[in-house]
PDB file as gemmi writes it, atoms N, CA and C in Angstrom:
CRYST1    1.000    1.000    1.000  90.00  90.00  90.00 P 1                      
ATOM      1  N   UNK A   1       0.827  -1.193   0.000  1.00  0.00           N  
ATOM      2  CA  UNK A   1       0.000   0.000   0.000  1.00  0.00           C  
ATOM      3  C   UNK A   1       0.862   1.243   0.000  1.00  0.00           C  
ATOM      4  N   UNK A   2       0.350   2.279  -0.606  1.00  0.00           N  
ATOM      5  CA  UNK A   2       1.075   3.534  -0.710  1.00  0.00           C  
ATOM      6  C   UNK A   2       0.550   4.494   0.333  1.00  0.00           C  
ATOM      7  N   UNK A   3       1.453   5.107   1.091  1.00  0.00           N  
ATOM      8  CA  UNK A   3       1.030   6.133   2.048  1.00  0.00           C  
ATOM      9  C   UNK A   3       0.760   7.419   1.299  1.00  0.00           C  
ATOM     10  N   UNK A   4      -0.342   8.079   1.647  1.00  0.00           N  
ATOM     11  CA  UNK A   4      -0.627   9.376   1.032  1.00  0.00           C  
ATOM     12  C   UNK A   4      -0.697  10.416   2.132  1.00  0.00           C  
ATOM     13  N   UNK A   5      -0.257  11.620   1.821  1.00  0.00           N  
ATOM     14  CA  UNK A   5      -0.263  12.718   2.777  1.00  0.00           C  
ATOM     15  C   UNK A   5      -1.057  13.852   2.156  1.00  0.00           C  
ATOM     16  N   UNK A   6      -2.048  14.362   2.905  1.00  0.00           N  
ATOM     17  CA  UNK A   6      -2.838  15.499   2.455  1.00  0.00           C  
ATOM     18  C   UNK A   6      -2.569  16.651   3.400  1.00  0.00           C  
ATOM     19  N   UNK A   7      -2.186  17.796   2.860  1.00  0.00           N  
ATOM     20  CA  UNK A   7      -1.898  18.966   3.684  1.00  0.00           C  
ATOM     21  C   UNK A   7      -3.184  19.714   3.967  1.00  0.00           C  
ATOM     22  N   UNK A   8      -3.327  20.167   5.210  1.00  0.00           N  
ATOM     23  CA  UNK A   8      -4.465  20.972   5.615  1.00  0.00           C  
ATOM     24  C   UNK A   8      -3.945  22.016   6.590  1.00  0.00           C  
ATOM     25  N   UNK A   9      -3.517  23.154   6.047  1.00  0.00           N  
ATOM     26  CA  UNK A   9      -2.920  24.175   6.897  1.00  0.00           C  
ATOM     27  C   UNK A   9      -1.640  23.637   7.484  1.00  0.00           C  
ATOM     28  N   UNK A  10      -1.549  23.592   8.815  1.00  0.00           N  
ATOM     29  CA  UNK A  10      -0.370  23.060   9.487  1.00  0.00           C  
ATOM     30  C   UNK A  10      -0.479  21.564   9.741  1.00  0.00           C  
ATOM     31  N   UNK A  11      -1.623  20.980   9.399  1.00  0.00           N  
ATOM     32  CA  UNK A  11      -1.867  19.581   9.706  1.00  0.00           C  
ATOM     33  C   UNK A  11      -1.709  18.730   8.452  1.00  0.00           C  
ATOM     34  N   UNK A  12      -1.228  17.536   8.612  1.00  0.00           N  
ATOM     35  CA  UNK A  12      -1.130  16.595   7.494  1.00  0.00           C  
ATOM     36  C   UNK A  12      -1.874  15.331   7.895  1.00  0.00           C  
ATOM     37  N   UNK A  13      -2.647  14.789   6.944  1.00  0.00           N  
ATOM     38  CA  UNK A  13      -3.349  13.552   7.208  1.00  0.00           C  
ATOM     39  C   UNK A  13      -2.664  12.457   6.408  1.00  0.00           C  
ATOM     40  N   UNK A  14      -2.176  11.444   7.084  1.00  0.00           N  
ATOM     41  CA  UNK A  14      -1.517  10.340   6.421  1.00  0.00           C  
ATOM     42  C   UNK A  14      -2.406   9.116   6.548  1.00  0.00           C  
ATOM     43  N   UNK A  15      -2.659   8.479   5.421  1.00  0.00           N  
ATOM     44  CA  UNK A  15      -3.438   7.252   5.447  1.00  0.00           C  
ATOM     45  C   UNK A  15      -2.601   6.147   4.851  1.00  0.00           C  
ATOM     46  N   UNK A  16      -2.817   4.951   5.325  1.00  0.00           N  
ATOM     47  CA  UNK A  16      -2.111   3.803   4.796  1.00  0.00           C  
ATOM     48  C   UNK A  16      -2.846   3.209   3.605  1.00  0.00           C  
ATOM     49  N   UNK A  17      -3.799   3.893   3.084  1.00  0.00           N  
ATOM     50  CA  UNK A  17      -4.610   3.410   1.968  1.00  0.00           C  
ATOM     51  C   UNK A  17      -4.051   3.919   0.649  1.00  0.00           C  
ATOM     52  N   UNK A  18      -4.359   3.171  -0.402  1.00  0.00           N  
ATOM     53  CA  UNK A  18      -4.012   3.652  -1.731  1.00  0.00           C  
ATOM     54  C   UNK A  18      -4.900   4.836  -2.051  1.00  0.00           C  
ATOM     55  N   UNK A  19      -4.432   5.692  -2.925  1.00  0.00           N  
ATOM     56  CA  UNK A  19      -5.222   6.857  -3.294  1.00  0.00           C  
ATOM     57  C   UNK A  19      -6.503   6.398  -3.980  1.00  0.00           C  
ATOM     58  N   UNK A  20      -7.606   7.024  -3.642  1.00  0.00           N  
ATOM     59  CA  UNK A  20      -8.910   6.692  -4.200  1.00  0.00           C  
ATOM     60  C   UNK A  20      -9.487   7.947  -4.839  1.00  0.00           C  
ATOM     61  N   UNK A  21      -9.379   8.068  -6.168  1.00  0.00           N  
ATOM     62  CA  UNK A  21      -9.876   9.273  -6.836  1.00  0.00           C  
ATOM     63  C   UNK A  21     -11.367   9.515  -6.609  1.00  0.00           C  
ATOM     64  N   UNK A  22     -12.161   8.448  -6.505  1.00  0.00           N  
ATOM     65  CA  UNK A  22     -13.593   8.633  -6.275  1.00  0.00           C  
ATOM     66  C   UNK A  22     -13.849   9.198  -4.882  1.00  0.00           C  
ATOM     67  N   UNK A  23     -13.108   8.726  -3.896  1.00  0.00           N  
ATOM     68  CA  UNK A  23     -13.237   9.263  -2.548  1.00  0.00           C  
ATOM     69  C   UNK A  23     -12.792  10.717  -2.523  1.00  0.00           C  
ATOM     70  N   UNK A  24     -11.659  10.992  -3.156  1.00  0.00           N  
ATOM     71  CA  UNK A  24     -11.171  12.375  -3.209  1.00  0.00           C  
ATOM     72  C   UNK A  24     -12.215  13.285  -3.839  1.00  0.00           C  
ATOM     73  N   UNK A  25     -12.815  12.834  -4.951  1.00  0.00           N  
ATOM     74  CA  UNK A  25     -13.808  13.667  -5.634  1.00  0.00           C  
ATOM     75  C   UNK A  25     -15.033  13.866  -4.740  1.00  0.00           C  
ATOM     76  N   UNK A  26     -15.484  12.830  -4.037  1.00  0.00           N  
ATOM     77  CA  UNK A  26     -16.645  12.959  -3.151  1.00  0.00           C  
ATOM     78  C   UNK A  26     -16.370  13.963  -2.037  1.00  0.00           C  
ATOM     79  N   UNK A  27     -15.166  13.908  -1.478  1.00  0.00           N  
ATOM     80  CA  UNK A  27     -14.803  14.862  -0.422  1.00  0.00           C  
ATOM     81  C   UNK A  27     -14.724  16.277  -0.992  1.00  0.00           C  
ATOM     82  N   UNK A  28     -14.093  16.414  -2.151  1.00  0.00           N  
ATOM     83  CA  UNK A  28     -13.987  17.735  -2.788  1.00  0.00           C  
ATOM     84  C   UNK A  28     -15.376  18.295  -3.078  1.00  0.00           C  
ATOM     85  N   UNK A  29     -16.250  17.455  -3.604  1.00  0.00           N  
ATOM     86  CA  UNK A  29     -17.606  17.908  -3.925  1.00  0.00           C  
ATOM     87  C   UNK A  29     -18.347  18.334  -2.658  1.00  0.00           C  
ATOM     88  N   UNK A  30     -18.195  17.577  -1.570  1.00  0.00           N  
ATOM     89  CA  UNK A  30     -18.831  17.951  -0.304  1.00  0.00           C  
ATOM     90  C   UNK A  30     -18.309  19.286   0.207  1.00  0.00           C  
ATOM     91  N   UNK A  31     -16.997  19.485   0.124  1.00  0.00           N  
ATOM     92  CA  UNK A  31     -16.399  20.756   0.561  1.00  0.00           C  
ATOM     93  C   UNK A  31     -16.855  21.913  -0.320  1.00  0.00           C  
ATOM     94  N   UNK A  32     -16.953  21.665  -1.618  1.00  0.00           N  
ATOM     95  CA  UNK A  32     -17.425  22.713  -2.533  1.00  0.00           C  
ATOM     96  C   UNK A  32     -18.879  23.079  -2.242  1.00  0.00           C  
ATOM     97  N   UNK A  33     -19.707  22.083  -1.939  1.00  0.00           N  
ATOM     98  CA  UNK A  33     -21.105  22.347  -1.594  1.00  0.00           C  
ATOM     99  C   UNK A  33     -21.201  23.163  -0.316  1.00  0.00           C  
ATOM    100  N   UNK A  34     -20.381  22.820   0.661  1.00  0.00           N  
ATOM    101  CA  UNK A  34     -20.367  23.573   1.917  1.00  0.00           C  
ATOM    102  C   UNK A  34     -19.965  25.021   1.666  1.00  0.00           C  
ATOM    103  N   UNK A  35     -18.933  25.210   0.857  1.00  0.00           N  
ATOM    104  CA  UNK A  35     -18.473  26.562   0.534  1.00  0.00           C  
ATOM    105  C   UNK A  35     -19.554  27.341  -0.202  1.00  0.00           C  
ATOM    106  N   UNK A  36     -20.243  26.683  -1.121  1.00  0.00           N  
ATOM    107  CA  UNK A  36     -21.309  27.352  -1.878  1.00  0.00           C  
ATOM    108  C   UNK A  36     -22.431  27.803  -0.951  1.00  0.00           C  
ATOM    109  N   UNK A  37     -22.807  26.956   0.007  1.00  0.00           N  
ATOM    110  CA  UNK A  37     -23.858  27.347   0.943  1.00  0.00           C  
ATOM    111  C   UNK A  37     -23.422  28.512   1.816  1.00  0.00           C  
ATOM    112  N   UNK A  38     -22.174  28.525   2.232  1.00  0.00           N  
ATOM    113  CA  UNK A  38     -21.654  29.634   3.026  1.00  0.00           C  
ATOM    114  C   UNK A  38     -21.624  30.921   2.204  1.00  0.00           C  
ATOM    115  N   UNK A  39     -21.145  30.821   0.971  1.00  0.00           N  
ATOM    116  CA  UNK A  39     -21.062  31.996   0.096  1.00  0.00           C  
ATOM    117  C   UNK A  39     -22.437  32.569  -0.221  1.00  0.00           C  
ATOM    118  N   UNK A  40     -23.429  31.713  -0.361  1.00  0.00           N  
ATOM    119  CA  UNK A  40     -24.784  32.174  -0.653  1.00  0.00           C  
ATOM    120  C   UNK A  40     -25.290  33.109   0.422  1.00  0.00           C  
ATOM    121  N   UNK A  41     -24.995  32.797   1.667  1.00  0.00           N  
ATOM    122  CA  UNK A  41     -25.428  33.649   2.777  1.00  0.00           C  
ATOM    123  C   UNK A  41     -24.825  35.042   2.665  1.00  0.00           C  
ATOM    124  N   UNK A  42     -23.532  35.098   2.412  1.00  0.00           N  
ATOM    125  CA  UNK A  42     -22.856  36.390   2.295  1.00  0.00           C  
ATOM    126  C   UNK A  42     -23.344  37.154   1.072  1.00  0.00           C  
ATOM    127  N   UNK A  43     -23.477  36.475  -0.049  1.00  0.00           N  
ATOM    128  CA  UNK A  43     -23.940  37.133  -1.273  1.00  0.00           C  
ATOM    129  C   UNK A  43     -25.330  37.732  -1.099  1.00  0.00           C  
ATOM    130  N   UNK A  44     -26.199  37.001  -0.426  1.00  0.00           N  
ATOM    131  CA  UNK A  44     -27.557  37.486  -0.217  1.00  0.00           C  
ATOM    132  C   UNK A  44     -27.552  38.756   0.636  1.00  0.00           C  
ATOM    133  N   UNK A  45     -26.785  38.749   1.713  1.00  0.00           N  
ATOM    134  CA  UNK A  45     -26.742  39.935   2.567  1.00  0.00           C  
ATOM    135  C   UNK A  45     -26.100  41.115   1.839  1.00  0.00           C  
ATOM    136  N   UNK A  46     -25.036  40.843   1.087  1.00  0.00           N  
ATOM    137  CA  UNK A  46     -24.409  41.914   0.311  1.00  0.00           C  
ATOM    138  C   UNK A  46     -25.382  42.531  -0.685  1.00  0.00           C  
ATOM    139  N   UNK A  47     -26.215  41.701  -1.294  1.00  0.00           N  
ATOM    140  CA  UNK A  47     -27.224  42.199  -2.222  1.00  0.00           C  
ATOM    141  C   UNK A  47     -28.167  43.152  -1.508  1.00  0.00           C  
ATOM    142  N   UNK A  48     -28.594  42.753  -0.295  1.00  0.00           N  
ATOM    143  CA  UNK A  48     -29.501  43.605   0.465  1.00  0.00           C  
ATOM    144  C   UNK A  48     -28.877  44.949   0.823  1.00  0.00           C  
ATOM    145  N   UNK A  49     -27.623  44.930   1.260  1.00  0.00           N  
ATOM    146  CA  UNK A  49     -27.027  46.173   1.756  1.00  0.00           C  
ATOM    147  C   UNK A  49     -26.474  47.064   0.647  1.00  0.00           C  
ATOM    148  N   UNK A  50     -26.276  46.533  -0.548  1.00  0.00           N  
ATOM    149  CA  UNK A  50     -25.681  47.336  -1.609  1.00  0.00           C  
ATOM    150  C   UNK A  50     -26.693  47.843  -2.633  1.00  0.00           C  
ATOM    151  N   UNK A  51     -27.952  47.463  -2.503  1.00  0.00           N  
ATOM    152  CA  UNK A  51     -28.972  47.925  -3.446  1.00  0.00           C  
ATOM    153  C   UNK A  51     -30.056  48.689  -2.700  1.00  0.00           C  
ATOM    154  N   UNK A  52     -30.343  49.866  -3.199  1.00  0.00           N  
ATOM    155  CA  UNK A  52     -31.338  50.722  -2.560  1.00  0.00           C  
ATOM    156  C   UNK A  52     -32.750  50.147  -2.659  1.00  0.00           C  
ATOM    157  N   UNK A  53     -32.952  49.202  -3.591  1.00  0.00           N  
ATOM    158  CA  UNK A  53     -34.276  48.612  -3.771  1.00  0.00           C  
ATOM    159  C   UNK A  53     -34.713  47.784  -2.568  1.00  0.00           C  
ATOM    160  N   UNK A  54     -33.754  47.351  -1.768  1.00  0.00           N  
ATOM    161  CA  UNK A  54     -34.067  46.528  -0.606  1.00  0.00           C  
ATOM    162  C   UNK A  54     -34.055  47.403   0.638  1.00  0.00           C  
ATOM    163  N   UNK A  55     -35.144  47.358   1.367  1.00  0.00           N  
ATOM    164  CA  UNK A  55     -35.239  48.099   2.620  1.00  0.00           C  
ATOM    165  C   UNK A  55     -34.897  47.144   3.757  1.00  0.00           C  
ATOM    166  N   UNK A  56     -33.760  47.376   4.383  1.00  0.00           N  
ATOM    167  CA  UNK A  56     -33.294  46.472   5.441  1.00  0.00           C  
ATOM    168  C   UNK A  56     -33.793  46.930   6.804  1.00  0.00           C  
ATOM    169  N   UNK A  57     -34.985  46.512   7.151  1.00  0.00           N  
ATOM    170  CA  UNK A  57     -35.441  46.762   8.515  1.00  0.00           C  
ATOM    171  C   UNK A  57     -35.086  45.542   9.365  1.00  0.00           C  
ATOM    172  N   UNK A  58     -35.406  45.607  10.615  1.00  0.00           N  
ATOM    173  CA  UNK A  58     -35.037  44.527  11.532  1.00  0.00           C  
ATOM    174  C   UNK A  58     -35.579  43.175  11.077  1.00  0.00           C  
ATOM    175  N   UNK A  59     -36.807  43.147  10.570  1.00  0.00           N  
ATOM    176  CA  UNK A  59     -37.421  41.900  10.121  1.00  0.00           C  
ATOM    177  C   UNK A  59     -36.653  41.310   8.937  1.00  0.00           C  
ATOM    178  N   UNK A  60     -36.218  42.157   8.001  1.00  0.00           N  
ATOM    179  CA  UNK A  60     -35.460  41.675   6.841  1.00  0.00           C  
ATOM    180  C   UNK A  60     -34.104  41.107   7.263  1.00  0.00           C  
ATOM    181  N   UNK A  61     -33.452  41.776   8.207  1.00  0.00           N  
ATOM    182  CA  UNK A  61     -32.158  41.290   8.691  1.00  0.00           C  
ATOM    183  C   UNK A  61     -32.337  39.953   9.390  1.00  0.00           C  
ATOM    184  N   UNK A  62     -33.392  39.836  10.205  1.00  0.00           N  
ATOM    185  CA  UNK A  62     -33.661  38.570  10.876  1.00  0.00           C  
ATOM    186  C   UNK A  62     -33.945  37.466   9.860  1.00  0.00           C  
ATOM    187  N   UNK A  63     -34.683  37.778   8.809  1.00  0.00           N  
ATOM    188  CA  UNK A  63     -34.966  36.793   7.770  1.00  0.00           C  
ATOM    189  C   UNK A  63     -33.675  36.383   7.057  1.00  0.00           C  
ATOM    190  N   UNK A  64     -32.830  37.357   6.768  1.00  0.00           N  
ATOM    191  CA  UNK A  64     -31.550  37.075   6.114  1.00  0.00           C  
ATOM    192  C   UNK A  64     -30.690  36.177   6.998  1.00  0.00           C  
ATOM    193  N   UNK A  65     -30.654  36.470   8.286  1.00  0.00           N  
ATOM    194  CA  UNK A  65     -29.870  35.648   9.214  1.00  0.00           C  
ATOM    195  C   UNK A  65     -30.457  34.238   9.340  1.00  0.00           C  
ATOM    196  N   UNK A  66     -31.767  34.131   9.320  1.00  0.00           N  
ATOM    197  CA  UNK A  66     -32.411  32.820   9.375  1.00  0.00           C  
ATOM    198  C   UNK A  66     -32.045  31.999   8.139  1.00  0.00           C  
ATOM    199  N   UNK A  67     -32.057  32.640   6.986  1.00  0.00           N  
ATOM    200  CA  UNK A  67     -31.658  31.949   5.757  1.00  0.00           C  
ATOM    201  C   UNK A  67     -30.184  31.574   5.803  1.00  0.00           C  
ATOM    202  N   UNK A  68     -29.357  32.431   6.381  1.00  0.00           N  
ATOM    203  CA  UNK A  68     -27.928  32.126   6.513  1.00  0.00           C  
ATOM    204  C   UNK A  68     -27.730  30.906   7.409  1.00  0.00           C  
ATOM    205  N   UNK A  69     -28.496  30.827   8.475  1.00  0.00           N  
ATOM    206  CA  UNK A  69     -28.416  29.657   9.358  1.00  0.00           C  
ATOM    207  C   UNK A  69     -28.792  28.399   8.586  1.00  0.00           C  
ATOM    208  N   UNK A  70     -29.861  28.474   7.789  1.00  0.00           N  
ATOM    209  CA  UNK A  70     -30.257  27.320   6.962  1.00  0.00           C  
ATOM    210  C   UNK A  70     -29.129  26.919   6.013  1.00  0.00           C  
ATOM    211  N   UNK A  71     -28.512  27.906   5.373  1.00  0.00           N  
ATOM    212  CA  UNK A  71     -27.412  27.614   4.442  1.00  0.00           C  
ATOM    213  C   UNK A  71     -26.227  26.987   5.177  1.00  0.00           C  
ATOM    214  N   UNK A  72     -25.932  27.502   6.355  1.00  0.00           N  
ATOM    215  CA  UNK A  72     -24.810  26.954   7.111  1.00  0.00           C  
ATOM    216  C   UNK A  72     -25.116  25.545   7.643  1.00  0.00           C  
ATOM    217  N   UNK A  73     -26.374  25.295   7.970  1.00  0.00           N  
ATOM    218  CA  UNK A  73     -26.743  23.934   8.384  1.00  0.00           C  
ATOM    219  C   UNK A  73     -26.539  22.961   7.225  1.00  0.00           C  
ATOM    220  N   UNK A  74     -26.886  23.392   5.998  1.00  0.00           N  
ATOM    221  CA  UNK A  74     -26.635  22.549   4.824  1.00  0.00           C  
ATOM    222  C   UNK A  74     -25.144  22.366   4.611  1.00  0.00           C  
ATOM    223  N   UNK A  75     -24.380  23.429   4.860  1.00  0.00           N  
ATOM    224  CA  UNK A  75     -22.925  23.328   4.732  1.00  0.00           C  
ATOM    225  C   UNK A  75     -22.378  22.315   5.734  1.00  0.00           C  
ATOM    226  N   UNK A  76     -22.872  22.350   6.964  1.00  0.00           N  
ATOM    227  CA  UNK A  76     -22.441  21.382   7.977  1.00  0.00           C  
ATOM    228  C   UNK A  76     -22.790  19.955   7.561  1.00  0.00           C  
ATOM    229  N   UNK A  77     -23.960  19.780   6.980  1.00  0.00           N  
ATOM    230  CA  UNK A  77     -24.348  18.450   6.502  1.00  0.00           C  
ATOM    231  C   UNK A  77     -23.380  17.970   5.423  1.00  0.00           C  
ATOM    232  N   UNK A  78     -23.007  18.864   4.497  1.00  0.00           N  
ATOM    233  CA  UNK A  78     -22.064  18.500   3.443  1.00  0.00           C  
ATOM    234  C   UNK A  78     -20.707  18.125   4.029  1.00  0.00           C  
ATOM    235  N   UNK A  79     -20.264  18.864   5.030  1.00  0.00           N  
ATOM    236  CA  UNK A  79     -18.981  18.566   5.665  1.00  0.00           C  
ATOM    237  C   UNK A  79     -19.030  17.247   6.429  1.00  0.00           C  
ATOM    238  N   UNK A  80     -20.165  16.967   7.055  1.00  0.00           N  
ATOM    239  CA  UNK A  80     -20.313  15.695   7.765  1.00  0.00           C  
ATOM    240  C   UNK A  80     -20.275  14.523   6.789  1.00  0.00           C  
ATOM    241  N   UNK A  81     -20.861  14.700   5.606  1.00  0.00           N  
ATOM    242  CA  UNK A  81     -20.792  13.652   4.581  1.00  0.00           C  
ATOM    243  C   UNK A  81     -19.338  13.389   4.211  1.00  0.00           C  
ATOM    244  N   UNK A  82     -18.572  14.451   4.012  1.00  0.00           N  
ATOM    245  CA  UNK A  82     -17.150  14.289   3.682  1.00  0.00           C  
ATOM    246  C   UNK A  82     -16.426  13.569   4.810  1.00  0.00           C  
ATOM    247  N   UNK A  83     -16.711  13.940   6.034  1.00  0.00           N  
ATOM    248  CA  UNK A  83     -16.065  13.312   7.183  1.00  0.00           C  
ATOM    249  C   UNK A  83     -16.437  11.831   7.273  1.00  0.00           C  
ATOM    250  N   UNK A  84     -17.699  11.510   7.029  1.00  0.00           N  
ATOM    251  CA  UNK A  84     -18.136  10.115   7.063  1.00  0.00           C  
ATOM    252  C   UNK A  84     -17.469   9.304   5.954  1.00  0.00           C  
ATOM    253  N   UNK A  85     -17.280   9.916   4.787  1.00  0.00           N  
ATOM    254  CA  UNK A  85     -16.600   9.220   3.696  1.00  0.00           C  
ATOM    255  C   UNK A  85     -15.180   8.857   4.086  1.00  0.00           C  
ATOM    256  N   UNK A  86     -14.486   9.813   4.708  1.00  0.00           N  
ATOM    257  CA  UNK A  86     -13.112   9.574   5.134  1.00  0.00           C  
ATOM    258  C   UNK A  86     -13.070   8.531   6.242  1.00  0.00           C  
ATOM    259  N   UNK A  87     -13.973   8.661   7.215  1.00  0.00           N  
ATOM    260  CA  UNK A  87     -14.013   7.694   8.333  1.00  0.00           C  
ATOM    261  C   UNK A  87     -14.327   6.303   7.827  1.00  0.00           C  
ATOM    262  N   UNK A  88     -15.277   6.188   6.924  1.00  0.00           N  
ATOM    263  CA  UNK A  88     -15.627   4.898   6.362  1.00  0.00           C  
ATOM    264  C   UNK A  88     -14.482   4.281   5.593  1.00  0.00           C  
ATOM    265  N   UNK A  89     -13.727   5.108   4.901  1.00  0.00           N  
ATOM    266  CA  UNK A  89     -12.585   4.634   4.126  1.00  0.00           C  
ATOM    267  C   UNK A  89     -11.468   4.175   5.059  1.00  0.00           C  
ATOM    268  N   UNK A  90     -11.277   4.873   6.177  1.00  0.00           N  
ATOM    269  CA  UNK A  90     -10.232   4.498   7.131  1.00  0.00           C  
ATOM    270  C   UNK A  90     -10.565   3.213   7.870  1.00  0.00           C  
ATOM    271  N   UNK A  91     -11.844   2.854   7.932  1.00  0.00           N  
ATOM    272  CA  UNK A  91     -12.255   1.647   8.638  1.00  0.00           C  
ATOM    273  C   UNK A  91     -12.160   0.397   7.766  1.00  0.00           C  
ATOM    274  N   UNK A  92     -11.789   0.552   6.535  1.00  0.00           N  
ATOM    275  CA  UNK A  92     -11.655  -0.602   5.628  1.00  0.00           C  
ATOM    276  C   UNK A  92     -10.358  -1.314   5.839  1.00  0.00           C  
TER     277      UNK A  92                                                      
END                                                                             
């Protein structure tokens, strides 16, 4: 078996498994989905604050934050899927 090392900031993950392109792609896709959900929250709020057509009263801000929470919950779900894929692969 070939050892693989993945860099993550200051941390490196070493697995004794052969490289699995399908696993890598599934993890990448999960991370991309999480990032997209996070970005959607910011983009939506930026749209509200940068366009005069939107009146940002307290109710609108609360609605925007509620939607951001929903997006972040989806992002967490995507990250958990990636984590489960890695954990499942390590248990083989």
